[in-house]
PDB file of C-alpha atoms in Angstrom:
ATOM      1  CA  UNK T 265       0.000   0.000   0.000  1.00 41.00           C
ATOM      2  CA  UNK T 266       1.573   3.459  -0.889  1.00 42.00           C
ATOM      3  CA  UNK T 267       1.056   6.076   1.807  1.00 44.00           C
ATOM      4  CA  UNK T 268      -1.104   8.276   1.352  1.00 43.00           C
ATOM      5  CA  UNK T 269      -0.360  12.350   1.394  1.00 45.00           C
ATOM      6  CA  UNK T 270      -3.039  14.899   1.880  1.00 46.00           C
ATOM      7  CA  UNK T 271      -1.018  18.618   0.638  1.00 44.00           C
ATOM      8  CA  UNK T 272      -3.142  21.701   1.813  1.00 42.00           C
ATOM      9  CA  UNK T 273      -2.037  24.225  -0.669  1.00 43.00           C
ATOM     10  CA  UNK T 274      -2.625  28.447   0.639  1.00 44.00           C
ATOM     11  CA  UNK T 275      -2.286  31.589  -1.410  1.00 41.00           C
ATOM     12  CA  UNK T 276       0.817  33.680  -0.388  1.00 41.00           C
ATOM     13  CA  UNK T 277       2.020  36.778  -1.757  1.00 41.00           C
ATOM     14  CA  UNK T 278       4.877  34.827  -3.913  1.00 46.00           C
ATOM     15  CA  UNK T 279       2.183  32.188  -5.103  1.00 46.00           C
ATOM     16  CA  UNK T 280       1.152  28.809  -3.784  1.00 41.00           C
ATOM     17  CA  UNK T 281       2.735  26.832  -0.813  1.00 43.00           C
ATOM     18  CA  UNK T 282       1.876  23.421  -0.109  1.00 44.00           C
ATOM     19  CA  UNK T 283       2.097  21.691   3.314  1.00 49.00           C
ATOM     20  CA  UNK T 284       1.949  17.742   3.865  1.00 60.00           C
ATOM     21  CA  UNK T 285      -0.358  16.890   6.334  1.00 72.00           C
ATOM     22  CA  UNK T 286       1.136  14.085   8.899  1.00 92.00           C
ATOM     23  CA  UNK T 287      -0.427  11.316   8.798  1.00 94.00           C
ATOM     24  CA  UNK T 288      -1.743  10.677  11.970  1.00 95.00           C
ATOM     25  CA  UNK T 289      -3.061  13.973  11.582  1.00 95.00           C
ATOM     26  CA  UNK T 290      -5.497  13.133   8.780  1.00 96.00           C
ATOM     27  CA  UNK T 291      -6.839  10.332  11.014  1.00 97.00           C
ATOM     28  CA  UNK T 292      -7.573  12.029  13.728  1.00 97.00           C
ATOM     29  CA  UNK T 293      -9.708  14.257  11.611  1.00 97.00           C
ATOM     30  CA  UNK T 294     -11.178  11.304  10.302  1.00 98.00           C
ATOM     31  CA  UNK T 295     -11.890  10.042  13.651  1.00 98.00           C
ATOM     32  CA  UNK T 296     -14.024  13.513  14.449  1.00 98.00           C
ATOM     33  CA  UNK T 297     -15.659  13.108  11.419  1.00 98.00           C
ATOM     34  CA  UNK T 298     -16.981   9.873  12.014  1.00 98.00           C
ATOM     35  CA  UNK T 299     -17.557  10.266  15.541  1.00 97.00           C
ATOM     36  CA  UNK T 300     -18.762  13.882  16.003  1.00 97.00           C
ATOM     37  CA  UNK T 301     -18.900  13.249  20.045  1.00 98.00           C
ATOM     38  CA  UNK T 302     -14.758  12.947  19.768  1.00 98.00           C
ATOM     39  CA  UNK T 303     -14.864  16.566  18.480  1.00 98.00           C
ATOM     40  CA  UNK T 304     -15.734  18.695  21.714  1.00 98.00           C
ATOM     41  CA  UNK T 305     -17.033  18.221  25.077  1.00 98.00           C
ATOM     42  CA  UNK T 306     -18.507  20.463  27.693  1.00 98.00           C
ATOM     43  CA  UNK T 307     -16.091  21.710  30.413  1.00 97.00           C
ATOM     44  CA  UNK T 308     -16.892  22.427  34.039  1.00 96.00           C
ATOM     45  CA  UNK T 309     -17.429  25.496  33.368  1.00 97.00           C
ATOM     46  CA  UNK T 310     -19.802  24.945  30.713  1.00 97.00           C
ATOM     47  CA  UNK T 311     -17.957  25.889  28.054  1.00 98.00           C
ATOM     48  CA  UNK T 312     -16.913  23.615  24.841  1.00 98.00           C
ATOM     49  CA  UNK T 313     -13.785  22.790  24.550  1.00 98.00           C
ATOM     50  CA  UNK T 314     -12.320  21.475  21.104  1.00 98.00           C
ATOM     51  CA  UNK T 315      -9.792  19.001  19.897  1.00 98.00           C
ATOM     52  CA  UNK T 316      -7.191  21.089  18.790  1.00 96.00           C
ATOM     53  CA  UNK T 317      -5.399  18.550  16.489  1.00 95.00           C
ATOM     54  CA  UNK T 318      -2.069  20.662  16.417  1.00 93.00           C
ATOM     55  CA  UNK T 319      -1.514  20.775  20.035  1.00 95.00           C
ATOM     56  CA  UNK T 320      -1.341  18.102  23.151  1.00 95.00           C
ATOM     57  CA  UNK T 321      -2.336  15.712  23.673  1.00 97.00           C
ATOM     58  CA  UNK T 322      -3.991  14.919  20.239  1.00 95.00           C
ATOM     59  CA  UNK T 323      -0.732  15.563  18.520  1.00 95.00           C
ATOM     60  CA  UNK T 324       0.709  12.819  20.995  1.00 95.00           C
ATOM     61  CA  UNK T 325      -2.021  10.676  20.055  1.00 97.00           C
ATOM     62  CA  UNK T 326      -1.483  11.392  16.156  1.00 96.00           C
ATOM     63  CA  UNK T 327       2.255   9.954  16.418  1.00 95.00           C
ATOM     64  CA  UNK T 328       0.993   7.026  17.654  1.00 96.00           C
ATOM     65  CA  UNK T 329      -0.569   6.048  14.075  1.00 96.00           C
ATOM     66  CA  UNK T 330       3.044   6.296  12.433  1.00 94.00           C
ATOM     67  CA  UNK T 331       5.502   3.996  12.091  1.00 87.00           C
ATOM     68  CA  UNK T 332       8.992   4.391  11.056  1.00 81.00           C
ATOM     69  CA  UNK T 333       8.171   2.314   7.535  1.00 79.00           C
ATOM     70  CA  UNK T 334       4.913   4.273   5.886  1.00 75.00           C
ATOM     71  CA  UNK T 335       4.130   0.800   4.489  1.00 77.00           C
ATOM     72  CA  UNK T 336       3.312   0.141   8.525  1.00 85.00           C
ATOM     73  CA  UNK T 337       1.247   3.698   9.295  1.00 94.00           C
ATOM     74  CA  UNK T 338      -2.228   2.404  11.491  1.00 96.00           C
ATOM     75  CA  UNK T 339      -5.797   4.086  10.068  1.00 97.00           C
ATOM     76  CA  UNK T 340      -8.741   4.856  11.290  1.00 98.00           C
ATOM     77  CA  UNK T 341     -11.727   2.458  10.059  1.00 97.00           C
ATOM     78  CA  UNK T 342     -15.441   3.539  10.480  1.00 96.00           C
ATOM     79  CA  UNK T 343     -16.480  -0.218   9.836  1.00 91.00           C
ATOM     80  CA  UNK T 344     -18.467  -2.263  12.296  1.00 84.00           C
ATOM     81  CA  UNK T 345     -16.358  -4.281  14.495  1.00 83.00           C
ATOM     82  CA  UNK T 346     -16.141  -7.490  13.867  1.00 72.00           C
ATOM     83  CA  UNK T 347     -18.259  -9.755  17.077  1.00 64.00           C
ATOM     84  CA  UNK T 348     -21.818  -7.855  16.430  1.00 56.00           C
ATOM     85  CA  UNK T 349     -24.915  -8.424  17.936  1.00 55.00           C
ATOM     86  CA  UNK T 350     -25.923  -7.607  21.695  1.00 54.00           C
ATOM     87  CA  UNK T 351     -22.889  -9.955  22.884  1.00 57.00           C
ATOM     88  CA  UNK T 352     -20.637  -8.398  20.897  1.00 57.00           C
ATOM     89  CA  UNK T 353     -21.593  -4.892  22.885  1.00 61.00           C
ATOM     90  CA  UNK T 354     -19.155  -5.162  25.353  1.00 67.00           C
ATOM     91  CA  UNK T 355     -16.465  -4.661  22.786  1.00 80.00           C
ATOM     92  CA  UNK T 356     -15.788  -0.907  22.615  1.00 89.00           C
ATOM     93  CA  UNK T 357     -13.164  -1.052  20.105  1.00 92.00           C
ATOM     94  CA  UNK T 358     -10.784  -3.414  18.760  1.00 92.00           C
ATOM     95  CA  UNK T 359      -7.668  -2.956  16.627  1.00 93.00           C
ATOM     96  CA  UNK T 360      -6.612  -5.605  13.497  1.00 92.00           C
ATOM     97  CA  UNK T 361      -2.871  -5.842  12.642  1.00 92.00           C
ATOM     98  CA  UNK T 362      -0.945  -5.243   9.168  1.00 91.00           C
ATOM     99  CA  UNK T 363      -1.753  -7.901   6.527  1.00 89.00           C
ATOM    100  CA  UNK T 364      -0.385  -8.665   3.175  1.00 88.00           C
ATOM    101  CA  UNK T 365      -3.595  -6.462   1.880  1.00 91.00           C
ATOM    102  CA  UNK T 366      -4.091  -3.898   4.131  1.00 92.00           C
ATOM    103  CA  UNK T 367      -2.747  -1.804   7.151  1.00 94.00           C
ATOM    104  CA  UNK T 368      -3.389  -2.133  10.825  1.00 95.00           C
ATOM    105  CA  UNK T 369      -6.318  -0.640  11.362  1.00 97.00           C
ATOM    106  CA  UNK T 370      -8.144   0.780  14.539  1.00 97.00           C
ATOM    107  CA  UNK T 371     -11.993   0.793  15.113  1.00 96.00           C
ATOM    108  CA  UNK T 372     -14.310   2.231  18.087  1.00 96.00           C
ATOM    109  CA  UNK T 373     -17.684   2.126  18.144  1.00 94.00           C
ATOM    110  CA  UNK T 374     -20.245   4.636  18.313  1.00 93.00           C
ATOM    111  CA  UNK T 375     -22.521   3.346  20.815  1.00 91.00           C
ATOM    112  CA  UNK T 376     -21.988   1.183  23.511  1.00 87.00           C
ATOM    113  CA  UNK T 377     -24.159  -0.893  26.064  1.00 81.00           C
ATOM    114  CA  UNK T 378     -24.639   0.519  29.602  1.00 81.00           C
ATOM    115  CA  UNK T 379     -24.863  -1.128  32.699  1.00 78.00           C
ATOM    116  CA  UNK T 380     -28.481  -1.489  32.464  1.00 81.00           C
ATOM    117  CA  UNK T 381     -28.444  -3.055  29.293  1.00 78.00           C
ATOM    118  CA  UNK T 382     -29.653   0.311  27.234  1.00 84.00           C
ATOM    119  CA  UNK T 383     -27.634   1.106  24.253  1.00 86.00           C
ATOM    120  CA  UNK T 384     -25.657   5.044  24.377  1.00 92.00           C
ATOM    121  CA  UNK T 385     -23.937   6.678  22.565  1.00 94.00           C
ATOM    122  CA  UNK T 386     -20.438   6.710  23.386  1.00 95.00           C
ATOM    123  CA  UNK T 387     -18.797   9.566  25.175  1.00 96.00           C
ATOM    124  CA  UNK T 388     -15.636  12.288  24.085  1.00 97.00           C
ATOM    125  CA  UNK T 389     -13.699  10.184  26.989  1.00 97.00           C
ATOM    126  CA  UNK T 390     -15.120   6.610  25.834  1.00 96.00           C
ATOM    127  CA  UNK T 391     -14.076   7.550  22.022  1.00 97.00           C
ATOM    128  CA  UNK T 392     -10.138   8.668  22.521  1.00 98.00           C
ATOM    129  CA  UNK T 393      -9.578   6.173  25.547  1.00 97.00           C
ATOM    130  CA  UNK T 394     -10.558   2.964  23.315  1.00 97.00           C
ATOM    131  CA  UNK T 395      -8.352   4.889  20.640  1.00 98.00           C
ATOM    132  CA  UNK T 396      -5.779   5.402  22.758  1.00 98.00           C
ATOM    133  CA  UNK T 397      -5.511   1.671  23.802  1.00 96.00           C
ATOM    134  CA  UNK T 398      -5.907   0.143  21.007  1.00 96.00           C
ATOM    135  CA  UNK T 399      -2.962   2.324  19.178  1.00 97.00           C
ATOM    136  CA  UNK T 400      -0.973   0.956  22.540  1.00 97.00           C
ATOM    137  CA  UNK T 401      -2.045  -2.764  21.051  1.00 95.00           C
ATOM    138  CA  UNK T 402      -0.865  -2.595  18.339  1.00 95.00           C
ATOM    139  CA  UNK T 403       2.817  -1.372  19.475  1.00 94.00           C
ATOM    140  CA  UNK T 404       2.737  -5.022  20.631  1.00 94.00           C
ATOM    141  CA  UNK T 405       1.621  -6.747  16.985  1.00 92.00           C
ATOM    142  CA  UNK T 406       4.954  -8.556  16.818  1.00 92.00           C
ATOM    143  CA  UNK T 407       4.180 -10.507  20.203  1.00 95.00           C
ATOM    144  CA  UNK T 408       0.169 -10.935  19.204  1.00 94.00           C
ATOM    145  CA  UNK T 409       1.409 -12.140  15.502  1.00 93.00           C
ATOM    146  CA  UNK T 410       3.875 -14.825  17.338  1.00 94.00           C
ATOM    147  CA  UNK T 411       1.044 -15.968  20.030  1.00 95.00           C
ATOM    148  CA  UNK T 412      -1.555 -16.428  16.342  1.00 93.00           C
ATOM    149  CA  UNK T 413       0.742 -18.271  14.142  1.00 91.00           C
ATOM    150  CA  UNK T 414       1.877 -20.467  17.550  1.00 92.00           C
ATOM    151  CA  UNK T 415      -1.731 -21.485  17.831  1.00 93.00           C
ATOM    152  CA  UNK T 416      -2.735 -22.295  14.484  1.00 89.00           C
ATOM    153  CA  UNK T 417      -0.629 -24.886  14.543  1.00 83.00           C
ATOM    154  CA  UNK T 418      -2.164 -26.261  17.603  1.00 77.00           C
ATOM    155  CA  UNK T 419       0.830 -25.532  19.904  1.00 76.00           C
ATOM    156  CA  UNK T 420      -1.634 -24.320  22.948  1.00 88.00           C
ATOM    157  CA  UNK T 421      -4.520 -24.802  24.607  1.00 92.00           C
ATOM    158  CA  UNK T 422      -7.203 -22.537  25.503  1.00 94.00           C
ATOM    159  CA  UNK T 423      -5.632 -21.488  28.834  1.00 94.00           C
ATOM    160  CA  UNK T 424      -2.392 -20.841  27.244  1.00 96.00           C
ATOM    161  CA  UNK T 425      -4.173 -18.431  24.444  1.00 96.00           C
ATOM    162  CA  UNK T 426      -5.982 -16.640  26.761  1.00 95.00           C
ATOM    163  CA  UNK T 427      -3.348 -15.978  29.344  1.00 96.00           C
ATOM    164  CA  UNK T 428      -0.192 -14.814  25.914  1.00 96.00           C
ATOM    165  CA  UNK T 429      -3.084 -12.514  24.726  1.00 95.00           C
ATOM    166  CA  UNK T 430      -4.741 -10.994  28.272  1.00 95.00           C
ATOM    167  CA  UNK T 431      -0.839 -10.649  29.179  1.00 96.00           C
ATOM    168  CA  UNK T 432      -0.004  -8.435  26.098  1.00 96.00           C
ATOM    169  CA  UNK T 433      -3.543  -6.373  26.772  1.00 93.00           C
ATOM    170  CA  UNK T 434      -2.578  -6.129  30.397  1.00 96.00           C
ATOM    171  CA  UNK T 435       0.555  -4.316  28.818  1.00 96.00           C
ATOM    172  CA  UNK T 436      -1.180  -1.925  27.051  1.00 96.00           C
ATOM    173  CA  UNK T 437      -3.647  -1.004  30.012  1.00 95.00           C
ATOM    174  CA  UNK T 438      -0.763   0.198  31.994  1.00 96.00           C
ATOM    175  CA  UNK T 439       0.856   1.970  29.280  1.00 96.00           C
ATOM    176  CA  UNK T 440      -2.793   3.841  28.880  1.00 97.00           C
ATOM    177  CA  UNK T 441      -2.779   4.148  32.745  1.00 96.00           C
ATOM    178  CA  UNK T 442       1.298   6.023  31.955  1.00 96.00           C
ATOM    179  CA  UNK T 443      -0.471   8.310  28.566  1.00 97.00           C
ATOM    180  CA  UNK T 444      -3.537   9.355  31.269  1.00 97.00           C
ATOM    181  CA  UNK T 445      -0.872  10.730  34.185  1.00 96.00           C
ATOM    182  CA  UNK T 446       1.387  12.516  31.511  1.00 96.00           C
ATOM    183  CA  UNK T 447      -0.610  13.765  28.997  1.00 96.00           C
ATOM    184  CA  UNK T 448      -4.690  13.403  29.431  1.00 97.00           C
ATOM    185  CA  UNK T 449      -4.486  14.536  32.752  1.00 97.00           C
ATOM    186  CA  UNK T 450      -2.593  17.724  32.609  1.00 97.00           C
ATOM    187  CA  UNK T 451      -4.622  18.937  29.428  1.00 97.00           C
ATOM    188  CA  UNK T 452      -8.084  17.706  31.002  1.00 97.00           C
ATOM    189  CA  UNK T 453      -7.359  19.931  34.791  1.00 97.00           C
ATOM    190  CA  UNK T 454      -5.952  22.684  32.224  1.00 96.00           C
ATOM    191  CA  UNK T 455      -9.307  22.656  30.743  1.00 97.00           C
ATOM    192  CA  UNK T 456     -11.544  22.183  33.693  1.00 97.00           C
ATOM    193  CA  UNK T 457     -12.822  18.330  32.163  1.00 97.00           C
ATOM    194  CA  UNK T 458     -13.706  16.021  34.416  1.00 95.00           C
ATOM    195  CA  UNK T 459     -12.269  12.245  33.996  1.00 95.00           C
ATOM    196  CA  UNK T 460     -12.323   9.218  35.243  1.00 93.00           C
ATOM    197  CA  UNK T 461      -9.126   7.119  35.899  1.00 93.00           C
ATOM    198  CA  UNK T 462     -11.166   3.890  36.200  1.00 90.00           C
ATOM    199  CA  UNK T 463     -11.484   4.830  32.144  1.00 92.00           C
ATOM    200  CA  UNK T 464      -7.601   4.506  31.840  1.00 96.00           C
ATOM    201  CA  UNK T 465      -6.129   1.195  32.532  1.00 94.00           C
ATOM    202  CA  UNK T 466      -4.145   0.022  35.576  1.00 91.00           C
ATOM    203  CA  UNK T 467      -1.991   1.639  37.687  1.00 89.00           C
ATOM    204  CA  UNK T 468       1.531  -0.152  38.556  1.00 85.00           C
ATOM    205  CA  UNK T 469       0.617  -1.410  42.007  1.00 90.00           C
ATOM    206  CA  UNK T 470      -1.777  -3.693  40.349  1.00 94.00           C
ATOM    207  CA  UNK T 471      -0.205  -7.218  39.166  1.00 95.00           C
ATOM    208  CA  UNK T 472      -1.712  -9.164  36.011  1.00 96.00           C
ATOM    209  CA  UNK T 473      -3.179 -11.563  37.930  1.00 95.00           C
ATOM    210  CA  UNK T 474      -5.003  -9.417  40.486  1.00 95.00           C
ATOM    211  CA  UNK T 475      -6.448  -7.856  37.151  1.00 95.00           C
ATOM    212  CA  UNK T 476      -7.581 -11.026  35.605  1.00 94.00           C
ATOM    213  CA  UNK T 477      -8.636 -12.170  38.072  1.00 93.00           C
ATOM    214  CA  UNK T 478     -11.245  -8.942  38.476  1.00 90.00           C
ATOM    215  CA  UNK T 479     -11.844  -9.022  34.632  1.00 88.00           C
ATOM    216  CA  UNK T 480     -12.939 -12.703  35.016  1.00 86.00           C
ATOM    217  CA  UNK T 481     -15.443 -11.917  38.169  1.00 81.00           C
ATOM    218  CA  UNK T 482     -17.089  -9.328  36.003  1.00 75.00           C
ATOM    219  CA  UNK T 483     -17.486 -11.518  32.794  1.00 71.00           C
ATOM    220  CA  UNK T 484     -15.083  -8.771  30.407  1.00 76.00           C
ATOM    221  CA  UNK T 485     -12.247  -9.538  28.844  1.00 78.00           C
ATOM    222  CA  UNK T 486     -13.950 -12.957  27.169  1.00 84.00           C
ATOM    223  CA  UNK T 487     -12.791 -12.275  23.456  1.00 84.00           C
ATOM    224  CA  UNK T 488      -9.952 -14.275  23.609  1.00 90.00           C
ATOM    225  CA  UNK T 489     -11.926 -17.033  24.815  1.00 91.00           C
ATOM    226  CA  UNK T 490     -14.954 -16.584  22.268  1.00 88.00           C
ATOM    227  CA  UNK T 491     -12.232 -16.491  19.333  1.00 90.00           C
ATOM    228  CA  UNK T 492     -10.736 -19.755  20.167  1.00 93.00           C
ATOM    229  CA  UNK T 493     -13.821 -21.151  20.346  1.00 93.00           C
ATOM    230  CA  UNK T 494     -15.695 -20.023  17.535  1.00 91.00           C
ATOM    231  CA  UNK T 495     -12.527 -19.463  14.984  1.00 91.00           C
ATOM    232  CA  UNK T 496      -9.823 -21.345  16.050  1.00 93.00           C
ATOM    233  CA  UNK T 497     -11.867 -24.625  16.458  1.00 91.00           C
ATOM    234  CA  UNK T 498     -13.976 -24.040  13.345  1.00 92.00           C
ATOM    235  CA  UNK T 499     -10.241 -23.936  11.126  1.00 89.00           C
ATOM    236  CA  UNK T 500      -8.786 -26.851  12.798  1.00 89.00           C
ATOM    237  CA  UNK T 501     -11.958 -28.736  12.591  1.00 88.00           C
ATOM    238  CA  UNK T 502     -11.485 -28.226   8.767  1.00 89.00           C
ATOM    239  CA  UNK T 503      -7.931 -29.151   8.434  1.00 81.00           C
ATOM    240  CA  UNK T 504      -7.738 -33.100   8.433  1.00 75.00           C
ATOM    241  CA  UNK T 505      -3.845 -32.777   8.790  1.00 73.00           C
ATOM    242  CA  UNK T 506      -4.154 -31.098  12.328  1.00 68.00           C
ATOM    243  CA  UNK T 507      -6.635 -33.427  13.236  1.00 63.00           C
ATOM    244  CA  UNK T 508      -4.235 -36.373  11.972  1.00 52.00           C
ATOM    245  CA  UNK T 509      -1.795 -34.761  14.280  1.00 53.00           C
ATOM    246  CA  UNK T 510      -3.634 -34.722  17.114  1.00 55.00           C
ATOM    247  CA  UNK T 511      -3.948 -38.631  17.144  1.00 49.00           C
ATOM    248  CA  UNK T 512      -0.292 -39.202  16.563  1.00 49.00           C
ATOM    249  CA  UNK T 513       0.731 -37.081  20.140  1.00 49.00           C
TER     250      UNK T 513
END
């Protein structure tokens, strides 16, 4: 895939001057556009505050799409996610990793399911926190790639799967909790916005398995578990080599 460059072109005195537009830039614009809620929000004063794309921490956030090889640059994708369906609604956002045919690409939802059930629209905060996180993901694609092509060989069980890929999410929580205390923060008291740090990860004093293990009591984090068993299965149930295998351990 070539990258692509937007060039805003303005009128000066000695002609036309054209500017590239970053990349992560043009997808955060993309973003607003697709999810007007990500655009503003209502400080405590009752004013409306806007993403300024050009400052912190959006242009933080807009880095975070780019990788050193343009070939590897993350987009936005206004698609539905993939697990649909009232089950599916406890999936905020979910991120898919560089293939042969297209790039890694990042998707949030724009409503979500409450905790009585009642489907919302999802909030400025909601919006850029999945974002955020799911960016954070992706910096770990090499490790997720290595724990998919392990298992599609049959090299774990269900346990194992769940635990390589929680691990690597657990990762990216506390790197979110890290991006909320330096950046979000600051920019949100500057601002007068109220947040909520429950919305952004895990703080360092809590250990993986204290966090599964409070995941697990209230039923989240079950993806990993619904893809081995309604993907993973399905494939090996189709390969009569793997199945071959299986006898001959």
């Amino acid at each position: 895939m070539k990258a692509i460059v937007l060039l805003i072109c303005l009128f000066i005195s000695q002609g036309f001057a054209c500017e590239e537009v970053p990349h992560g830039i043009i997808q955060l614009n993309r973003i607003m556009k697709d999810r007007p809620a990500s655009a503003s929000i209502i400080n405590g004063d009752g004013n409306l505050i806007s993403v300024n794309v050009n400052a912190e921490p959006w242009l933080n956030i807009s880095k975070m799409f780019v990788s050193e090889d343009s070939e590897n640059h993350t987009v936005w994708d206004n698609s539905e996610l993939s697990k649909t369906g009232p089950e599916g609604l406890q999936y905020l956002a979910e991120h898919s990793l560089r293939t042969d045919t297209q790039p890694a690409r990042i998707l949030v939802r724009a409503e979500k399911m409450d905790h009585h059930g009642n489907l919302v629209p999802t909030t400025f905060e909601d919006i850029w926190t999945a974002v955020i996180f799911e960016l954070l993901n992706i910096e770990n694609g090499e490790e997720f790639t290595k724990v998919y092509k392990d298992v599609l060989f049959k090299k774990m069980e269900k346990k194992e799967w769940v635990y390589r890929n929680t691990v690597l999410e657990y990762k990216a929580l506390r790197k979110l909790r890290k991006f909320y205390t330096e950046h979000w923060k600051p920019w949100a008291e500057k601002n007068k916005i109220e947040t909520d740090p429950h919305n952004w990860g895990v703080s360092e004093d809590i250990k993986y398995k204290d966090w599964f293990k409070g995941v697990r009591k209230n039923n989240m984090y079950r993806y990993w578990d619904d893809y081995y068993d309604e993907s993973l299965v399905p494939y090996w149930n189709s390969k009569p080599e793997l199945q071959k295998s299986d006898k001959n351990k």
